[in-house]
Tab-separated table of C-alpha atoms in Angstrom:
chain	number	residue	atom	x	y	z
A	1	MET	CA	77.391	15.483	2.750
A	2	PRO	CA	75.832	14.569	6.134
A	3	ARG	CA	78.976	12.818	7.393
A	4	GLY	CA	81.153	15.817	6.634
A	5	LEU	CA	82.976	17.699	9.351
A	6	ARG	CA	80.795	20.797	9.098
A	7	TRP	CA	77.618	18.766	9.533
A	8	LYS	CA	79.046	16.896	12.502
A	9	ILE	CA	79.992	20.151	14.217
A	10	ALA	CA	76.642	21.765	13.442
A	11	MET	CA	74.654	18.739	14.610
A	12	THR	CA	76.699	18.405	17.797
A	13	THR	CA	76.267	22.111	18.584
A	14	THR	CA	72.533	21.905	17.938
A	15	ALA	CA	72.169	18.779	20.093
A	16	VAL	CA	74.005	20.424	22.993
A	17	CYS	CA	71.877	23.566	22.594
A	18	CYS	CA	68.668	21.491	22.615
A	19	MET	CA	69.734	19.647	25.767
A	20	VAL	CA	70.571	22.908	27.534
A	21	ALA	CA	67.299	24.471	26.381
A	22	ALA	CA	65.340	21.411	27.574
A	23	ALA	CA	66.999	21.507	31.000
A	24	LEU	CA	66.373	25.240	31.380
A	25	GLY	CA	62.782	24.829	30.134
A	26	ILE	CA	62.071	22.152	32.757
A	27	ILE	CA	63.551	24.309	35.508
A	28	VAL	CA	61.573	27.391	34.431
A	29	HIS	CA	58.369	25.349	34.085
A	30	ASN	CA	58.707	23.865	37.554
A	31	VAL	CA	59.543	27.184	39.213
A	32	VAL	CA	56.748	29.139	37.540
A	33	SER	CA	54.159	26.370	37.930
A	34	ARG	CA	54.980	26.113	41.645
A	35	GLN	CA	54.624	29.865	41.976
A	36	ILE	CA	51.273	30.087	40.144
A	37	SER	CA	49.860	26.974	41.766
A	38	GLY	CA	51.102	28.187	45.154
A	39	GLU	CA	49.166	31.430	44.798
A	40	LEU	CA	46.007	29.520	43.945
A	41	ARG	CA	46.558	27.149	46.886
A	42	LYS	CA	46.824	30.136	49.180
A	43	ASP	CA	43.516	31.471	47.868
A	44	ALA	CA	41.835	28.085	48.333
A	45	SER	CA	43.295	27.669	51.834
A	46	ARG	CA	42.121	31.163	52.797
A	47	ASP	CA	38.596	30.421	51.550
A	48	LEU	CA	38.639	27.125	53.476
A	49	GLU	CA	39.694	28.905	56.640
A	50	HIS	CA	36.820	31.392	56.313
A	51	ALA	CA	34.394	28.539	55.572
A	52	LEU	CA	35.513	26.624	58.679
A	53	ASP	CA	35.111	29.737	60.819
A	54	HIS	CA	31.573	30.286	59.517
A	55	TYR	CA	30.750	26.595	60.001
A	56	GLN	CA	32.030	26.699	63.592
A	57	TYR	CA	29.803	29.678	64.438
A	58	GLY	CA	26.887	28.268	62.507
A	59	THR	CA	26.690	31.043	59.950
A	60	ALA	CA	26.585	30.854	56.184
A	61	HIS	CA	29.824	31.379	54.263
A	62	GLY	CA	28.135	33.236	51.470
A	63	ASP	CA	30.129	31.439	48.730
A	64	ALA	CA	28.520	28.903	46.426
A	65	ASN	CA	31.847	26.971	46.092
A	66	VAL	CA	31.580	25.460	49.606
A	67	ASP	CA	30.001	22.131	50.530
A	68	LEU	CA	30.132	19.262	53.000
A	69	ASP	CA	31.353	16.005	51.543
A	70	PRO	CA	30.899	17.064	47.914
A	71	PRO	CA	30.762	14.100	45.525
A	72	GLY	CA	33.708	15.295	43.421
A	73	LEU	CA	36.167	15.572	46.327
A	74	PRO	CA	39.333	13.548	45.436
A	75	GLU	CA	39.765	10.401	47.506
A	76	PRO	CA	43.323	11.203	48.705
A	77	LEU	CA	42.093	14.530	50.055
A	78	ARG	CA	39.103	12.817	51.727
A	79	ARG	CA	41.456	10.373	53.504
A	80	LEU	CA	43.623	13.259	54.636
A	81	VAL	CA	40.611	15.005	56.196
A	82	ALA	CA	39.590	11.750	57.896
A	83	HIS	CA	42.879	11.929	59.799
A	84	GLY	CA	41.999	15.406	61.032
A	85	GLU	CA	44.207	17.362	58.652
A	86	THR	CA	43.569	19.954	55.961
A	87	GLY	CA	45.038	20.001	52.489
A	88	THR	CA	44.781	21.155	48.904
A	89	MET	CA	44.796	19.240	45.655
A	90	VAL	CA	44.132	19.801	41.942
A	91	GLY	CA	41.165	17.813	40.689
A	92	GLU	CA	37.875	18.185	38.856
A	93	TYR	CA	34.404	19.339	39.797
A	94	GLY	CA	31.981	18.294	37.177
A	95	ASP	CA	33.920	18.672	33.928
A	96	GLN	CA	36.006	21.648	35.041
A	97	PRO	CA	39.457	21.567	36.619
A	98	VAL	CA	39.502	23.078	40.135
A	99	MET	CA	41.801	23.522	43.112
A	100	TRP	CA	40.291	21.711	46.094
A	101	ALA	CA	40.854	22.677	49.733
A	102	ALA	CA	39.268	20.556	52.476
A	103	GLY	CA	39.298	20.262	56.259
A	104	PRO	CA	37.485	18.335	59.033
A	105	ALA	CA	34.087	19.611	60.278
A	106	ASP	CA	32.149	17.356	62.683
A	107	GLN	CA	33.411	14.078	61.245
A	108	GLN	CA	32.771	15.395	57.750
A	109	ALA	CA	34.878	17.015	55.068
A	110	LEU	CA	34.211	20.665	54.484
A	111	ALA	CA	35.541	21.508	51.046
A	112	VAL	CA	35.932	24.598	48.902
A	113	TRP	CA	37.002	24.680	45.268
A	114	VAL	CA	38.530	27.423	43.133
A	115	PRO	CA	38.437	27.325	39.299
A	116	TYR	CA	41.750	26.051	37.885
A	117	ALA	CA	41.088	26.325	34.124
A	118	GLU	CA	42.626	29.776	33.755
A	119	THR	CA	45.702	28.730	35.707
A	120	ARG	CA	46.122	25.613	33.557
A	121	ALA	CA	45.815	27.768	30.398
A	122	ARG	CA	48.529	30.087	31.747
A	123	LEU	CA	50.819	27.104	32.334
A	124	ARG	CA	50.165	25.822	28.815
A	125	ASP	CA	50.982	29.248	27.376
A	126	LEU	CA	54.152	29.229	29.433
A	127	ASP	CA	55.149	25.802	28.077
A	128	ALA	CA	54.438	26.946	24.517
A	129	ALA	CA	56.593	30.037	25.030
A	130	ILE	CA	59.420	27.907	26.449
A	131	LEU	CA	59.240	25.487	23.510
A	132	ALA	CA	59.161	28.331	20.986
A	133	SER	CA	62.133	30.041	22.636
A	134	ALA	CA	64.065	26.769	22.782
A	135	GLY	CA	63.320	26.032	19.110
A	136	LEU	CA	64.310	29.550	18.047
A	137	GLY	CA	67.509	29.385	20.104
A	138	ALA	CA	68.407	25.940	18.752
A	139	GLY	CA	67.784	27.098	15.183
A	140	ALA	CA	69.918	30.202	15.645
A	141	VAL	CA	72.724	28.171	17.221
A	142	ALA	CA	72.474	25.595	14.408
A	143	VAL	CA	72.796	28.316	11.749
A	144	VAL	CA	75.748	29.947	13.525
A	145	GLY	CA	77.347	26.536	14.158
A	146	LEU	CA	76.911	25.541	10.524
A	147	PHE	CA	78.444	28.828	9.381
A	148	LEU	CA	81.463	28.436	11.658
A	149	ALA	CA	81.802	24.728	10.861
A	150	ASN	CA	81.579	25.460	7.127
A	151	ARG	CA	84.323	28.047	7.475
A	152	ILE	CA	86.557	25.571	9.312
A	153	SER	CA	85.719	22.781	6.874
A	154	ARG	CA	86.407	24.995	3.855
A	155	ARG	CA	89.808	26.017	5.210
A	156	LEU	CA	90.688	22.410	6.021
A	157	ALA	CA	89.584	21.353	2.524
A	158	THR	CA	91.809	24.065	1.036
A	159	THR	CA	94.740	22.891	3.142
A	160	ALA	CA	94.144	19.255	2.119
A	161	ALA	CA	93.928	20.220	-1.561
A	162	VAL	CA	97.244	22.085	-1.344
A	163	ALA	CA	98.806	19.091	0.443
A	164	ARG	CA	97.659	16.832	-2.411
A	165	ARG	CA	99.133	19.244	-4.978
A	166	ILE	CA	102.445	19.235	-3.118
A	167	SER	CA	102.353	15.433	-2.948
A	168	ALA	CA	101.762	15.379	-6.718
A	169	GLY	CA	104.903	17.465	-7.261
A	170	ASP	CA	103.600	21.053	-7.347
A	171	LEU	CA	106.011	22.519	-4.808
A	172	ASP	CA	104.877	26.067	-5.627
A	173	ALA	CA	101.450	25.370	-4.115
A	174	ARG	CA	100.747	27.292	-0.903
A	175	VAL	CA	97.709	27.671	1.330
A	176	GLY	CA	98.450	31.337	1.977
A	177	PHE	CA	96.255	31.926	5.036
A	178	PRO	CA	97.095	35.343	6.524
A	179	ALA	CA	98.899	35.471	9.859
A	180	ASP	CA	97.313	36.812	13.044
A	181	ALA	CA	96.940	40.564	12.538
A	182	GLU	CA	97.237	41.292	16.276
A	183	ASP	CA	100.411	39.274	16.834
A	184	PRO	CA	101.921	37.859	13.639
A	185	GLY	CA	104.852	36.308	15.470
A	186	ARG	CA	102.847	34.525	18.133
A	187	ASP	CA	102.630	30.741	18.035
A	188	GLY	CA	99.674	28.743	19.306
A	189	SER	CA	97.326	31.704	18.945
A	190	GLY	CA	94.244	29.476	19.065
A	191	ASP	CA	93.548	29.187	15.324
A	192	GLU	CA	94.741	25.623	14.847
A	193	VAL	CA	93.617	25.481	11.214
A	194	ARG	CA	95.782	28.468	10.328
A	195	ASP	CA	98.683	26.974	12.287
A	196	VAL	CA	98.407	23.723	10.305
A	197	ALA	CA	98.207	25.639	7.018
A	198	GLN	CA	101.244	27.758	7.875
A	199	ALA	CA	103.168	24.650	8.940
A	200	LEU	CA	102.303	23.042	5.593
A	201	ASP	CA	103.461	26.153	3.716
A	202	SER	CA	106.675	26.206	5.716
A	203	MET	CA	107.287	22.511	5.042
A	204	ALA	CA	106.638	22.982	1.309
A	205	ALA	CA	108.992	25.964	1.146
A	206	SER	CA	111.713	24.051	3.001
A	207	LEU	CA	111.248	21.017	0.753
A	208	GLN	CA	111.294	23.182	-2.358
A	209	ASP	CA	114.519	24.908	-1.254
A	210	ARG	CA	116.158	21.561	-0.575
A	211	LEU	CA	115.115	20.101	-3.925
A	212	GLU	CA	116.214	23.221	-5.762
A	213	ALA	CA	119.600	22.973	-4.051
A	214	GLU	CA	119.880	19.324	-5.095
A	215	LYS	CA	118.935	20.196	-8.675
A	216	ARG	CA	121.539	22.960	-8.799
A	217	PHE	CA	124.133	20.587	-7.365
A	218	THR	CA	123.303	17.955	-9.988
A	219	ALA	CA	123.481	20.511	-12.793
A	220	ASP	CA	126.763	21.945	-11.496
A	221	VAL	CA	128.325	18.488	-11.198
A	222	ALA	CA	127.199	17.566	-14.720
A	223	HIS	CA	128.611	20.797	-16.139
A	224	GLU	CA	131.890	20.319	-14.298
A	225	LEU	CA	132.186	16.731	-15.537
A	226	ARG	CA	131.479	17.546	-19.170
A	227	THR	CA	134.806	19.313	-19.871
A	228	PRO	CA	137.176	16.706	-18.386
A	229	LEU	CA	135.125	13.920	-19.976
A	230	THR	CA	135.424	15.527	-23.363
A	231	GLY	CA	139.179	15.804	-22.876
A	232	SER	CA	139.383	12.204	-21.661
A	233	LEU	CA	137.539	10.963	-24.735
A	234	ALA	CA	139.958	12.908	-26.977
A	235	ALA	CA	142.953	11.526	-25.094
A	236	ALA	CA	141.587	7.976	-25.253
A	237	ALA	CA	141.409	8.261	-29.022
A	238	LEU	CA	145.199	8.603	-29.056
A	239	LEU	CA	145.768	5.296	-27.303
A	240	PRO	CA	146.995	2.362	-29.349
A	241	GLU	CA	144.361	0.026	-30.652
A	242	GLY	CA	143.553	-2.931	-28.470
A	243	ARG	CA	141.318	-4.267	-25.724
A	244	PRO	CA	142.397	-1.670	-23.118
A	245	LYS	CA	141.440	1.187	-25.439
A	246	GLU	CA	138.018	-0.378	-26.110
A	247	MET	CA	137.315	-0.790	-22.398
A	248	ILE	CA	138.361	2.782	-21.591
A	249	ASN	CA	136.285	4.175	-24.473
A	250	ASP	CA	133.226	2.152	-23.419
A	251	ARG	CA	133.399	3.410	-19.814
A	252	LEU	CA	134.080	7.006	-20.861
A	253	LYS	CA	131.174	6.949	-23.335
A	254	ALA	CA	128.849	5.535	-20.660
A	255	LEU	CA	129.931	8.275	-18.259
A	256	HIS	CA	129.499	10.862	-21.000
A	257	ARG	CA	125.946	9.628	-21.694
A	258	LEU	CA	125.162	9.803	-17.988
A	259	THR	CA	126.447	13.369	-17.839
A	260	GLU	CA	124.348	14.366	-20.836
A	261	ASP	CA	121.295	12.747	-19.244
A	262	LEU	CA	121.887	14.685	-16.030
A	263	LEU	CA	122.184	17.929	-17.993
A	264	GLU	CA	118.946	17.141	-19.847
A	265	ILE	CA	117.130	16.446	-16.578
A	266	SER	CA	118.466	19.713	-15.151
A	267	ARG	CA	117.077	21.632	-18.115
A	268	LEU	CA	113.710	19.871	-17.747
A	269	ASP	CA	113.634	20.621	-14.029
A	270	SER	CA	114.355	24.291	-14.611
A	271	GLY	CA	111.195	24.652	-16.710
A	272	VAL	CA	112.981	26.499	-19.537
A	273	GLU	CA	112.415	23.803	-22.147
A	274	ARG	CA	109.934	24.787	-24.878
A	275	ALA	CA	108.519	22.496	-27.526
A	276	ASP	CA	108.997	23.246	-31.221
A	277	LEU	CA	105.549	22.128	-32.347
A	278	ALA	CA	104.794	20.800	-35.806
A	279	ARG	CA	102.369	18.397	-37.433
A	280	VAL	CA	103.810	14.902	-37.301
A	281	GLU	CA	102.581	11.650	-38.846
A	282	LEU	CA	102.625	9.490	-35.751
A	283	GLY	CA	102.989	6.112	-37.492
A	284	ARG	CA	106.091	7.117	-39.429
A	285	ALA	CA	107.603	8.765	-36.330
A	286	VAL	CA	107.167	5.562	-34.313
A	287	GLU	CA	108.684	3.420	-37.098
A	288	ARG	CA	111.656	5.773	-37.386
A	289	ALA	CA	112.256	5.752	-33.602
A	290	ALA	CA	112.032	1.949	-33.490
A	291	ALA	CA	114.522	1.613	-36.341
A	292	SER	CA	116.983	4.003	-34.648
A	293	THR	CA	117.289	1.761	-31.570
A	294	ARG	CA	118.409	-1.264	-33.686
A	295	LEU	CA	116.264	-3.473	-31.467
A	296	ASP	CA	113.877	-6.198	-32.607
A	297	VAL	CA	110.672	-4.165	-32.274
A	298	SER	CA	107.282	-5.059	-33.741
A	299	VAL	CA	105.330	-1.924	-34.819
A	300	ARG	CA	101.603	-2.152	-35.545
A	301	ILE	CA	99.729	0.855	-36.903
A	302	LEU	CA	96.076	0.147	-36.213
A	303	ARG	CA	94.994	3.687	-37.050
A	304	ASP	CA	97.414	6.441	-38.018
A	305	ALA	CA	97.019	10.051	-36.909
A	306	VAL	CA	98.608	13.453	-37.425
A	307	VAL	CA	99.540	14.962	-34.078
A	308	LEU	CA	100.866	18.305	-32.949
A	309	THR	CA	104.189	17.674	-31.225
A	310	ASP	CA	107.959	18.181	-31.214
A	311	ARG	CA	109.442	15.464	-33.414
A	312	ARG	CA	112.878	15.503	-31.761
A	313	ARG	CA	111.455	15.201	-28.247
A	314	LEU	CA	109.000	12.512	-29.334
A	315	ASP	CA	111.876	10.512	-30.832
A	316	ARG	CA	113.733	10.876	-27.535
A	317	ILE	CA	110.725	9.591	-25.553
A	318	LEU	CA	110.117	6.601	-27.815
A	319	ALA	CA	113.801	5.680	-28.022
A	320	ASN	CA	114.184	5.765	-24.229
A	321	LEU	CA	111.103	3.596	-23.751
A	322	LEU	CA	112.286	1.029	-26.296
A	323	VAL	CA	115.835	0.952	-24.920
A	324	ASN	CA	114.454	0.547	-21.414
A	325	ALA	CA	112.227	-2.322	-22.612
A	326	GLY	CA	115.176	-3.992	-24.329
A	327	LYS	CA	117.406	-3.585	-21.266
A	328	HIS	CA	115.019	-4.534	-18.465
A	329	GLY	CA	112.282	-6.511	-20.249
A	330	ARG	CA	112.158	-9.496	-22.524
A	331	PRO	CA	111.161	-9.852	-26.166
A	332	PRO	CA	108.979	-9.531	-28.034
A	333	ILE	CA	108.837	-5.736	-27.764
A	334	GLU	CA	105.626	-4.429	-29.313
A	335	VAL	CA	104.550	-0.896	-30.231
A	336	SER	CA	101.040	-0.100	-31.392
A	337	VAL	CA	99.610	3.127	-32.771
A	338	GLU	CA	95.880	3.704	-32.523
A	339	GLY	CA	95.090	7.272	-33.402
A	340	PRO	CA	96.948	9.606	-30.990
A	341	LEU	CA	97.552	6.701	-28.565
A	342	VAL	CA	100.923	4.927	-28.608
A	343	THR	CA	101.462	1.798	-26.500
A	344	VAL	CA	104.864	0.249	-25.820
A	345	ARG	CA	104.940	-3.239	-24.318
A	346	ASP	CA	107.473	-5.904	-23.507
A	347	HIS	CA	107.085	-9.388	-21.985
A	348	GLY	CA	109.479	-9.103	-19.070
A	349	PRO	CA	108.814	-8.965	-15.299
A	350	GLY	CA	106.926	-5.650	-15.591
A	351	TYR	CA	107.238	-2.358	-13.757
A	352	PRO	CA	107.718	-2.390	-9.967
A	353	PRO	CA	104.674	-1.231	-7.973
A	354	ASP	CA	106.367	1.946	-6.689
A	355	LEU	CA	107.026	3.133	-10.262
A	356	ILE	CA	103.380	2.613	-11.229
A	357	GLU	CA	102.173	4.444	-8.109
A	358	GLN	CA	104.743	7.257	-7.865
A	359	GLY	CA	106.241	7.548	-11.333
A	360	PRO	CA	109.910	7.284	-12.314
A	361	GLN	CA	112.493	8.098	-9.641
A	362	ARG	CA	116.068	8.974	-10.472
A	363	PHE	CA	118.662	6.224	-10.151
A	364	ARG	CA	116.154	3.750	-8.695
A	365	THR	CA	117.083	0.442	-10.257
A	366	GLY	CA	115.053	-1.880	-8.047
A	367	ASP	CA	115.941	-5.482	-7.364
A	368	PRO	CA	117.178	-7.027	-10.614
A	369	GLY	CA	116.269	-10.470	-9.340
A	370	ARG	CA	112.655	-9.596	-8.545
A	371	GLY	CA	111.524	-6.668	-10.646
A	372	ARG	CA	112.235	-4.234	-13.361
A	373	GLY	CA	114.861	-1.542	-12.899
A	374	HIS	CA	114.789	2.024	-14.133
A	375	GLY	CA	117.324	4.809	-13.935
A	376	LEU	CA	117.411	8.167	-15.691
A	377	GLY	CA	115.820	7.011	-18.945
A	378	LEU	CA	112.235	6.946	-17.695
A	379	THR	CA	112.798	10.156	-15.714
A	380	ILE	CA	113.716	11.875	-18.991
A	381	VAL	CA	110.659	10.303	-20.649
A	382	SER	CA	108.427	11.738	-17.917
A	383	GLY	CA	110.012	15.203	-18.180
A	384	GLN	CA	109.822	15.362	-21.978
A	385	ALA	CA	106.220	14.116	-21.913
A	386	ALA	CA	105.340	16.990	-19.578
A	387	VAL	CA	106.891	19.482	-22.030
A	388	LEU	CA	104.828	17.993	-24.887
A	389	GLU	CA	101.677	17.712	-22.732
A	390	ILE	CA	101.576	13.970	-23.342
A	391	VAL	CA	99.526	11.923	-20.875
A	392	LEU	CA	101.913	9.189	-19.739
A	393	ARG	CA	100.751	6.005	-17.979
A	394	PHE	CA	102.819	3.106	-16.626
A	395	SER	CA	101.172	-0.266	-15.967
A	396	ASN	CA	101.660	-4.016	-16.238
A	397	ALA	CA	99.832	-6.343	-18.609
A	398	PRO	CA	97.594	-9.015	-17.025
A	399	ASP	CA	99.634	-11.779	-18.649
A	400	GLY	CA	102.986	-10.170	-17.750
A	401	GLY	CA	105.134	-7.424	-19.172
A	402	ALA	CA	105.470	-3.659	-18.772
A	403	VAL	CA	103.039	-1.417	-20.627
A	404	THR	CA	103.584	2.292	-21.272
A	405	SER	CA	100.891	4.341	-22.991
A	406	LEU	CA	101.282	7.821	-24.444
A	407	GLN	CA	98.223	9.904	-25.252
A	408	LEU	CA	99.410	12.687	-27.541
A	409	PRO	CA	97.524	15.961	-27.907
A	410	VAL	CA	95.746	16.661	-31.176
A	411	GLY	CA	95.285	20.335	-31.999
A	412	ARG	CA	95.913	23.168	-34.397
A	413	LEU	CA	99.066	25.192	-34.712
A	414	PRO	CA	98.933	28.805	-33.515
A	415	GLU	CA	98.502	31.490	-36.144
A	416	GLY	CA	101.756	32.339	-37.887
A	417	SER	CA	103.352	28.979	-37.096
């Protein structure tokens, strides 16, 4: 597009080239025109000198281009002669351009004229050659500038695209521009685009290493907690019945669920999870998931569909969404099925803006007094949806309430499945 970087560079380069060519053309024109006109002035002055000598001795000059007070003599030159001086000037004699030379002779102007048409044609040819050379040079510079600008623009576009992929969560994305072959270890080598690309790659690698370390730490902590939690649950079962036992069991079970959620997120982050695909009647699956939560959920099947998905993972997604709606929203909680599209809605305060823009973030609970919280439940929903290739969207209804839509894939099972 015309406002793109490559066009701006090309147009700026061309404009500078045109200005330089125009300045050089004017200089060359003035120098050459002075030289050619100067030679013709010398010829006219020499003929005038011979004519004045012949007039002084009363002899004929022998040249038809000599006359006293000719009618075509330019007025400025006539005034100059009236002051007793000689001079030359370009003018016309009849309909032809000439170079006049005139001097005083007995209170009259003795003038000679030399044809100027050929000289004027030479100057016009010179101007045409200058214009052609300037146009050719500007065109060549524009093509070269556009090529170089396009190369820079393409590399910047590649770098920007990789930056957007990294921002979207693809930490494996790299620009991959090669280093300077002459001095790979040199910084500030002059190729700023490559330096920016390499800095972006370095930042992505550092960020990826840090996130991987955090994921490993989370997984290790969850694994280490699982064994003592299991033992604590077994020991709590031996306590005498009463309120203390109930409180301990509730807290231990909550901690156990948190540990299991962390382990599930670690498996999703590692990319080892694989879906066990089968044909599933979506309406029945949604009804079963709603019933399993024991929440007051209204299910409407506008149009049923058979989808290709993992039933266990789909149940996990739907259950987490409904539990999250029951915990952070307000009734009524509504689920609708329209073909492969499932929509879950509550009538609470809705999702916070950062969740809608950035997606679920771990352990971000928001301000309970102002907006809707979310912890690991929606993070698991997002991870499981990615495994099932479900398009997941978070939004808020115009009249209030959080809305989550799931667009499930519809396809055929591979051969042998």
